[in-house]
XYZ file of C-alpha atoms in Angstrom:
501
model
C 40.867 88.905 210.057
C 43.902 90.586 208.211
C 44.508 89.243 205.049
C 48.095 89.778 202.774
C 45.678 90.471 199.613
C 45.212 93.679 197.240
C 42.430 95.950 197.507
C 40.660 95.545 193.814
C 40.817 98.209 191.588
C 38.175 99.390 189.201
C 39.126 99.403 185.804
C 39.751 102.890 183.725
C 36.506 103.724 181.822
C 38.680 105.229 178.962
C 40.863 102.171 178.754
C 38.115 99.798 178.551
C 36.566 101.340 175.501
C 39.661 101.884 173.429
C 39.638 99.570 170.652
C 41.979 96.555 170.846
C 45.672 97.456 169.518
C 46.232 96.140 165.480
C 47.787 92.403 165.179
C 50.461 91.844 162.355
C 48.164 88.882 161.101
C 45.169 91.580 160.384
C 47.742 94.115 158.365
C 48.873 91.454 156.154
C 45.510 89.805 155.498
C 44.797 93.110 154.534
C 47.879 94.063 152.257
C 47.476 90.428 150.776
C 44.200 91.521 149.868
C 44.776 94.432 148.277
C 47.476 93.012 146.128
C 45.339 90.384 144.946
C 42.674 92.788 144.178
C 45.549 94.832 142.024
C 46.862 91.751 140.406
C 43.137 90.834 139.715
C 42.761 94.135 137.939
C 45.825 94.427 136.111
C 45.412 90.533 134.580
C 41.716 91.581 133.495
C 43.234 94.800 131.954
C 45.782 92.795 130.374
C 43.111 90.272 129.380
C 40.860 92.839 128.099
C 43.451 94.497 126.134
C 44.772 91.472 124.442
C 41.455 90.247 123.665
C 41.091 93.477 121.954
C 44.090 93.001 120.152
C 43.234 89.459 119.073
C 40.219 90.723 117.866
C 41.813 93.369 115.629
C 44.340 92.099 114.326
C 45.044 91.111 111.027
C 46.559 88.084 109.856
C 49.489 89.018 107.452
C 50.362 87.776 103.960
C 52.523 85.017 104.221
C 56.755 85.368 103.521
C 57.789 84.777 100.029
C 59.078 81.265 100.913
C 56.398 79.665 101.964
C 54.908 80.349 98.918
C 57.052 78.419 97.125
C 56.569 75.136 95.807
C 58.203 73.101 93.291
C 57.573 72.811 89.586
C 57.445 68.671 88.683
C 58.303 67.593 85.695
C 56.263 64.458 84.423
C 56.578 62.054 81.199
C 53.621 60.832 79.795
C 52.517 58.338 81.679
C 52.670 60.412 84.560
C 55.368 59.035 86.424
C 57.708 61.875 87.692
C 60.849 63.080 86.258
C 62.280 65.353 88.640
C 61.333 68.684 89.950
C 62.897 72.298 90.284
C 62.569 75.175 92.994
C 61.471 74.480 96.229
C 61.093 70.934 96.940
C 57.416 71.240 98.246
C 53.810 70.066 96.906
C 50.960 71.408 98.981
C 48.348 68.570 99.327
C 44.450 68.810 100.100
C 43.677 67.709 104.033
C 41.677 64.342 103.000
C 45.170 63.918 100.501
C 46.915 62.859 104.040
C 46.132 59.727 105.394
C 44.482 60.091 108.822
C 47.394 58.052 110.447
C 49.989 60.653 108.988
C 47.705 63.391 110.952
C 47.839 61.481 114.214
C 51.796 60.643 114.399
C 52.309 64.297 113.587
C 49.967 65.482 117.025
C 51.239 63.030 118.426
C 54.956 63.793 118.073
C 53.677 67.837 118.254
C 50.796 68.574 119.517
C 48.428 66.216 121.447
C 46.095 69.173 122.745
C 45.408 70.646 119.388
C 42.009 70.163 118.577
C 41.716 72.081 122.449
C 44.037 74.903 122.616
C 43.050 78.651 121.911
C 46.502 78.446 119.015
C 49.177 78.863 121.463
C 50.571 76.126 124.214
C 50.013 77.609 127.674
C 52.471 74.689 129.158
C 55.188 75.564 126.480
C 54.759 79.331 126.370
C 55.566 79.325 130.648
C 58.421 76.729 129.897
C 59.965 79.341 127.320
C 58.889 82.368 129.667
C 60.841 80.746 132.577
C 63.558 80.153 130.138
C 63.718 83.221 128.494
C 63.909 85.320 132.360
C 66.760 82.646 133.276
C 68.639 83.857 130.390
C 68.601 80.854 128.162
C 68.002 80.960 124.362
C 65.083 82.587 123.398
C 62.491 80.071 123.328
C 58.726 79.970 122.023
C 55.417 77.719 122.753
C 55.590 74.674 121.133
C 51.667 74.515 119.536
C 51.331 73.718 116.146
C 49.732 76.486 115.163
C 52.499 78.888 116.525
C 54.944 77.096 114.636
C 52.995 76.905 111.561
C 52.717 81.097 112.177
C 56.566 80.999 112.271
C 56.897 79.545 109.740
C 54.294 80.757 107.051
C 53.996 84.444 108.164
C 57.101 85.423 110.145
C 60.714 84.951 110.244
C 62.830 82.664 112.244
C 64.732 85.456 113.812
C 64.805 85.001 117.910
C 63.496 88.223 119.469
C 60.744 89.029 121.859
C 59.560 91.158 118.996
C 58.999 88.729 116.392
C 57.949 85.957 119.194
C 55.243 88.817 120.717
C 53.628 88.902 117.180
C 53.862 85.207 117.087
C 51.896 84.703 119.984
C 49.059 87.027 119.039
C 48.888 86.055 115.219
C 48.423 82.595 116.657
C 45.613 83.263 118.531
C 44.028 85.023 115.838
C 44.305 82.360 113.858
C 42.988 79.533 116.657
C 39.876 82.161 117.135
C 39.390 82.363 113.102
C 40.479 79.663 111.220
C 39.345 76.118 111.205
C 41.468 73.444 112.713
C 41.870 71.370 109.684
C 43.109 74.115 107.787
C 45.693 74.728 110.335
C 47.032 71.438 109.947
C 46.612 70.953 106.651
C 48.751 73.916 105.947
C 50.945 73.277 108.776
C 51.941 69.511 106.985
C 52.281 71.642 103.930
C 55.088 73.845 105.277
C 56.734 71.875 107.402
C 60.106 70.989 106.955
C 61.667 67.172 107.449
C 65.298 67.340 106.115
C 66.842 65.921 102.967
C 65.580 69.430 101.129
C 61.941 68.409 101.566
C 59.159 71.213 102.903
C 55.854 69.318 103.041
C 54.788 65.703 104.067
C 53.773 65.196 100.529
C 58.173 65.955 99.669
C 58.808 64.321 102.884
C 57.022 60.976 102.036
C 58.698 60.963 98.485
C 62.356 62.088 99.682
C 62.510 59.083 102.934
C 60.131 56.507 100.848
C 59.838 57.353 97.376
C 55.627 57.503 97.510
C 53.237 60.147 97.544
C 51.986 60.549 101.545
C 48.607 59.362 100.253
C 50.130 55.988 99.629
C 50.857 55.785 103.063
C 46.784 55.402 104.866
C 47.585 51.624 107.015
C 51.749 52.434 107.358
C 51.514 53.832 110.737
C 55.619 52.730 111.398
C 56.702 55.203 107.997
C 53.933 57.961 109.455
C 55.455 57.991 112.609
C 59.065 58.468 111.122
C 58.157 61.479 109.495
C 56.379 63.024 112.899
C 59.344 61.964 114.631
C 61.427 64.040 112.122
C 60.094 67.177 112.831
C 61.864 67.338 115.852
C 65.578 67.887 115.156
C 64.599 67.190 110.899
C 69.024 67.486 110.250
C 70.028 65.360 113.003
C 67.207 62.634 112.406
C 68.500 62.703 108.463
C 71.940 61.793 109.194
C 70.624 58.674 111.181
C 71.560 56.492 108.540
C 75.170 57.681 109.025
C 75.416 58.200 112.405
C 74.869 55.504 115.427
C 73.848 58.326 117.792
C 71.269 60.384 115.662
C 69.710 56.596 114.658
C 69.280 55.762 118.309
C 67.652 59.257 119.240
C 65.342 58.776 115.812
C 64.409 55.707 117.010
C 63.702 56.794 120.699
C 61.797 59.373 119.641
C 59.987 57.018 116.918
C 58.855 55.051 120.040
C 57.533 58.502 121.755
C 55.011 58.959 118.887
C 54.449 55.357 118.286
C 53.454 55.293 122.445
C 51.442 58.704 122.396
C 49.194 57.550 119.478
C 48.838 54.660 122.086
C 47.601 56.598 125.041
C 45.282 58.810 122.645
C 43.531 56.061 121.621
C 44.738 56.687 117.807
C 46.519 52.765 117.418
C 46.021 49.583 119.874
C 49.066 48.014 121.300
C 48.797 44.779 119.688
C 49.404 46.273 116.458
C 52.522 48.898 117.657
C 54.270 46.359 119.170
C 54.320 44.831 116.121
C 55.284 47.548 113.927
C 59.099 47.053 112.828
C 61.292 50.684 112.071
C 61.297 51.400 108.497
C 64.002 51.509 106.213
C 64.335 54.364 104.291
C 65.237 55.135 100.476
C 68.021 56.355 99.551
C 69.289 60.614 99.162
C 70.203 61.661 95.931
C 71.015 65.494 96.568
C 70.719 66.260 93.005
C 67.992 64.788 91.006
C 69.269 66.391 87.738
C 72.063 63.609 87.558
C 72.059 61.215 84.787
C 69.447 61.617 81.740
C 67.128 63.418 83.937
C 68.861 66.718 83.459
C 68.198 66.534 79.917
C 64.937 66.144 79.673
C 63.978 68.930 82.746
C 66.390 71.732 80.447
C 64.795 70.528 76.986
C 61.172 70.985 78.303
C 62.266 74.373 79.990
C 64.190 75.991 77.022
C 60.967 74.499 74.460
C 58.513 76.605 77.274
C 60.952 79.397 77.074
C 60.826 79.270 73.083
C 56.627 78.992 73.600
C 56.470 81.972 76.073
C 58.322 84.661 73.992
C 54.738 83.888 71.472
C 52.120 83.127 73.908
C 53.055 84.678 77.583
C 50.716 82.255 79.173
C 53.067 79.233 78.479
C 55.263 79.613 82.328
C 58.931 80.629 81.043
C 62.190 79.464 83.478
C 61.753 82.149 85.691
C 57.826 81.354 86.481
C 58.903 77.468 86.763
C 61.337 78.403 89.417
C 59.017 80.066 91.850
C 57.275 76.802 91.773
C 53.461 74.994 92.071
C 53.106 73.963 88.224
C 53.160 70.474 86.666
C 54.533 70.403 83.200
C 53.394 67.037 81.312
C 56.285 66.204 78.791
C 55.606 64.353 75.373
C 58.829 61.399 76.753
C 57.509 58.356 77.181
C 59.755 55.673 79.090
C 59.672 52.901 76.809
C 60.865 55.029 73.687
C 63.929 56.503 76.215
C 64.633 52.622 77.270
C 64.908 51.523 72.929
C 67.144 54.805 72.703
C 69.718 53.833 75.336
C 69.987 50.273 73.954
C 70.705 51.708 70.323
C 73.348 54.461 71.442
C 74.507 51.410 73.778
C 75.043 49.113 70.449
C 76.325 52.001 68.273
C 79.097 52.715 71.009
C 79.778 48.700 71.655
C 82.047 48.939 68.431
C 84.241 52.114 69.469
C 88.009 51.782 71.290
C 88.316 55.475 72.634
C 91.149 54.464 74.678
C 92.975 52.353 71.520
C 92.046 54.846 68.712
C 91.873 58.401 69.104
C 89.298 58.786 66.089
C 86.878 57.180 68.623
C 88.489 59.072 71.614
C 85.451 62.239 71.184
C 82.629 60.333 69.651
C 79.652 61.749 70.989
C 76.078 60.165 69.624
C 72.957 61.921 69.787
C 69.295 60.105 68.791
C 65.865 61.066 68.510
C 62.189 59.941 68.254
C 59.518 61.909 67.181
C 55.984 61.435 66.431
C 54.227 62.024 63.391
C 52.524 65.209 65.263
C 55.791 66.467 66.206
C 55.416 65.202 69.922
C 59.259 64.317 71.074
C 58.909 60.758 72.362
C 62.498 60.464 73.637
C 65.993 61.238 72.777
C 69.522 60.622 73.686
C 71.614 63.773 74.396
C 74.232 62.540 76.730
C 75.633 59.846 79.847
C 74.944 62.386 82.235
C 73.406 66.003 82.493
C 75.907 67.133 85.365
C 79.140 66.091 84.039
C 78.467 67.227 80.253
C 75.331 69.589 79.897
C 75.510 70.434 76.030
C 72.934 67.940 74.763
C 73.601 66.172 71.723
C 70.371 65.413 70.765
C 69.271 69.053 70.687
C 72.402 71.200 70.575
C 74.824 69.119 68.107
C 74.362 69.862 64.506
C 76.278 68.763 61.928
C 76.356 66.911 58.348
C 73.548 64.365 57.836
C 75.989 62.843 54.236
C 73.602 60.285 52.232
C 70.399 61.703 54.675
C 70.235 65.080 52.824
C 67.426 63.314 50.419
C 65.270 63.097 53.173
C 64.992 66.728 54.069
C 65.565 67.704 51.126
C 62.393 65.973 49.819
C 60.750 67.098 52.892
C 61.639 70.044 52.070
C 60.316 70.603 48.881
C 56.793 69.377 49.697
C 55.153 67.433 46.473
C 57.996 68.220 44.677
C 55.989 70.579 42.251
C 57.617 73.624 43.249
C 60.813 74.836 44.467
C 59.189 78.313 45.725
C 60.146 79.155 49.765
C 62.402 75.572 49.676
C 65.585 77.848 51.190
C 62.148 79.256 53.831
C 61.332 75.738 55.033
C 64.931 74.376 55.343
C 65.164 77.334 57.651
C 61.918 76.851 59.624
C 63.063 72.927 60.157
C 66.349 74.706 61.441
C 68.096 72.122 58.640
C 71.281 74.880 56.975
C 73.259 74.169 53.390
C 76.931 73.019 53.781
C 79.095 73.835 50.840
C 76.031 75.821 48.488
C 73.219 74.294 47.400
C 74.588 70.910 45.599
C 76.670 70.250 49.126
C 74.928 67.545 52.188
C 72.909 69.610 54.503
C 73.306 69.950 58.268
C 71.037 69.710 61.294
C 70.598 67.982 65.276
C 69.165 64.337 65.538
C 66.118 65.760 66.915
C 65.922 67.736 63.786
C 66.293 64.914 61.447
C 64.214 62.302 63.206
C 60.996 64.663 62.649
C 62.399 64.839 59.449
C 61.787 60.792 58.506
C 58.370 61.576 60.012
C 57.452 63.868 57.826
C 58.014 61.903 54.942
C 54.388 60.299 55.944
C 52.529 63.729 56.007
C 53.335 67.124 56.738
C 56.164 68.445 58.364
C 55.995 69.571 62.569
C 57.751 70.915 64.652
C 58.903 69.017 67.307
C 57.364 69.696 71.136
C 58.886 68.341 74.175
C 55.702 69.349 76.281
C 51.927 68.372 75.863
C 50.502 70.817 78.529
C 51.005 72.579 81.589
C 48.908 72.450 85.210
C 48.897 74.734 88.018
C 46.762 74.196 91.143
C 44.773 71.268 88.910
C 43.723 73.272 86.458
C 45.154 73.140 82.453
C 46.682 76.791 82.307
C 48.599 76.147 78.773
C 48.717 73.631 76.124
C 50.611 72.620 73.123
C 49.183 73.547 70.018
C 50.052 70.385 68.185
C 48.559 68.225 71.352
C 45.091 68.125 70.260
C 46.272 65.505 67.720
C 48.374 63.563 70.145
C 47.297 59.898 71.031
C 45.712 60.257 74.118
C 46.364 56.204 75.276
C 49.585 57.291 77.498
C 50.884 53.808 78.163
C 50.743 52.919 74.650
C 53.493 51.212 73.146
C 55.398 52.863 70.429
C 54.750 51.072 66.759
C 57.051 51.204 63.910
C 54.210 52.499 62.149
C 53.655 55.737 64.645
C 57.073 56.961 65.091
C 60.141 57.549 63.407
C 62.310 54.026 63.755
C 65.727 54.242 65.365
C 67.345 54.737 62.184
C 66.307 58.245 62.173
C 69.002 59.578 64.688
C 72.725 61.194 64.213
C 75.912 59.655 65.264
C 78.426 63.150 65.712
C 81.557 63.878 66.720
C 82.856 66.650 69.242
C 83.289 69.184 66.448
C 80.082 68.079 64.622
């Protein structure tokens, strides 16, 4: 039977075993492939070499600044007077209250304790930033801003921010964690000239941090500074920085929340704190006085023994220096200078127009208890007290007898008027001249031998004693004591002078 079909036709032998032609889906499997395996080998190379580098590197001595602390000035009793240089007090790690530690990682850092020293979510956010060509940015870990800080400069540059990121990781491999924060709190700065939580607690609360273990409201206002630390100061000037504070007051309150660090009973009930408030310069008032009188009597000490801490050494900071002043004495001098001036009419009598009144108290071992040299340090600085020396009239039988000892001799009288920096006016027979300060150690020594007066009982740096007065060894040790007619010179014992002297 015909049929309309094709005859079927053997295949080709060579056709049938060539291999199947190449798919696109095979070559890039394949180029995909070998990429990987590049990128795979250039990460581990890059890997490789920076763990190298971490490993050799060297962590630098820190900048100048951070160095710097402040010098405080005490009185007797220990409460503070003011203090000079950088505002900053490095504090021990158990010295900050555990709730202090946990606002601040919570505002900064809430991986911490985990990270290697650098933030790998911040350092891609700045990357990404950095390649979009926004402001140079860096990771946002703790310990890279504490490296910023301490160790580098805050100049923007991949540079600077490539050495950041490495010394950081040095010091997460090396260094404890504790001692990253501890010295990270200690350099830190909050605004209001503070560097340090321990400034930063006494600058927006008047209180050492330590004072501030169950106040986890103030704790989390001083993490919350750290932010923006100039905009968050003005907040009690400006509406709009006070509602940002407080937002971002809420963010730490709420991540010490989800860390398990506070319960939520106890943070909704925590109310925002008020702060103290800003005096930019603390030498205002009295307090000026007493800061330059202890510096220029440790200037006076240092030209005979260099390791009493001259003005220069006080500026670049970390000493204590323990003045003789005690408050109570200062409070009895006010109220006399405020009595002796109750009488005057400057603006009805232009003898009283330039009265100036100086006083001084000084203890029997020549330890300067107090003294009036002025209203206020920053508007007049000459201190009358100290500086102001003029005619003592009917008083020139105290020094005088003071002068001449026992009275047995007059041999080296002209010597010891000169060492109790008391001068002749008018020869011999004339009054004699000298300061309040002067005069008051004068009355004292009418009860035993003459001293010289000392504004400071000793000097501390880093805890330890590294000077003391020689006259302190005889110095009542009971610091709250109260002052007895019987110690000290009385009130009496002070000079009432006029502009010219």
């Amino acid at each position: 039977m015909d049929t309309d079909e094709a005859p079927e036709i053997p295949p080709d032998p060579a056709v049938a075993d060539a291999p199947p032609p190449d798919r696109p889906t095979g070559r890039w499997t394949r180029r995909l492939a070998w990429t990987a395996g590049s990128l795979a080998a250039v990460t581990a190379l890059a890997l490789g070499g920076l763990a190298v580098a971490v490993r050799t590197a060297e962590i630098p001595e820190p900048n100048d600044f951070a160095i710097r602390e402040a010098t405080v000035f005490l009185r007797a009793d220990g409460s503070r007077i003011a203090q000079v240089g950088v505002n900053r007090q490095s504090v021990g790690f158990d010295d900050i209250p555990e709730v202090v530690r946990r606002a601040v990682l919570a505002a900064e850092d809430r991986s911490f304790y985990d990270d290697p020293g650098v933030s790998l979510t911040g350092l891609l956010r700045a990357v990404k930033n950095n390649l979009g060509g926004g402001e140079l940015q860096g990771g946002s870990s703790i310990t890279q801003q504490y490296v910023k800080n301490h160790y580098l400069t805050q100049e923007q540059t991949l540079g600077r921010k490539g050495r950041e990121l490495l010394i950081s990781l040095k010091i997460g491999q090396d260094v404890p964690k504790d001692e990253v924060l501890r010295a990270y709190l200690n350099t830190a700065f909050f605004a209001r000239g503070a560097y340090g939580v321990e400034a930063a607690a006494r600058a927006y609360f008047g209180t050492p941090v330590s004072e501030l273990g169950d106040d986890p409201a103030k704790a989390a206002y001083l993490a919350a500074l750290l932010q923006s630390p100039y905009r968050y100061a003005s907040a009690p000037d400006d509406p709009e920085a006070a509602e940002d504070l407080r937002a971002r007051w809420d963010y730490v309150l709420d991540g010490m929340v989800a860390e398990g660090w506070l319960e939520q009973p106890r943070r909704a009930a925590l109310v925002f704190p008020d702060v103290v408030g800003h005096r930019a310069d603390e030498l205002a008032g009295e307090t000026g006085y007493l800061v330059d009188a202890a510096t220029q009597y440790l200037d006076g000490q240092h030209r005979q023994d260099p390791s009493a801490p001259d003005a220069a050494m006080l500026a670049r900071g970390g000493y204590e220096v323990v003045t003789t002043y005690r408050p109570e004495a200062m409070t009895r001098l006010r109220e006399g200078v405020a009595q002796a001036l109750e009488g005057l009419d400057p603006v009805g009598s232009a003898a009283d127009r330039d009265v100036r009144v100086g006083a001084a108290t000084v203890a029997r071992n020549g330890a300067v208890l107090g003294f009036y040299g002025g209203a206020d340090y920053l508007e007049r600085g000459y201190n009358d007290a100290l500086q102001a020396s003029g005619p003592v009239g009917d008083l020139a039988g105290v020094l005088r007898r003071v002068a001449l000892g026992d009275g047995a001799t007059k041999d080296g009288y002209p010597e010891r008027l000169e060492r109790m920096l008391v001068t002749e006016v008018d020869g011999e027979r004339g009054t004699l001249a000298t300061t309040p300060m002067r005069l008051a150690a004068a009355f004292v020594a009418l009860y035993g031998e003459y001293r010289q007066p000392y504004h400071v009982s000793e000097v501390r740096k880093d805890g330890q004693v590294v000077w003391r007065a020689p006259n302190a060894a005889s110095e009542p040790r009971t610091p709250h004591a109260v002052v007895e007619p019987g110690q000290v010179a009385p009130a009496a014992p002070a000079g009432s002078l006029d502009e010219s002297g």
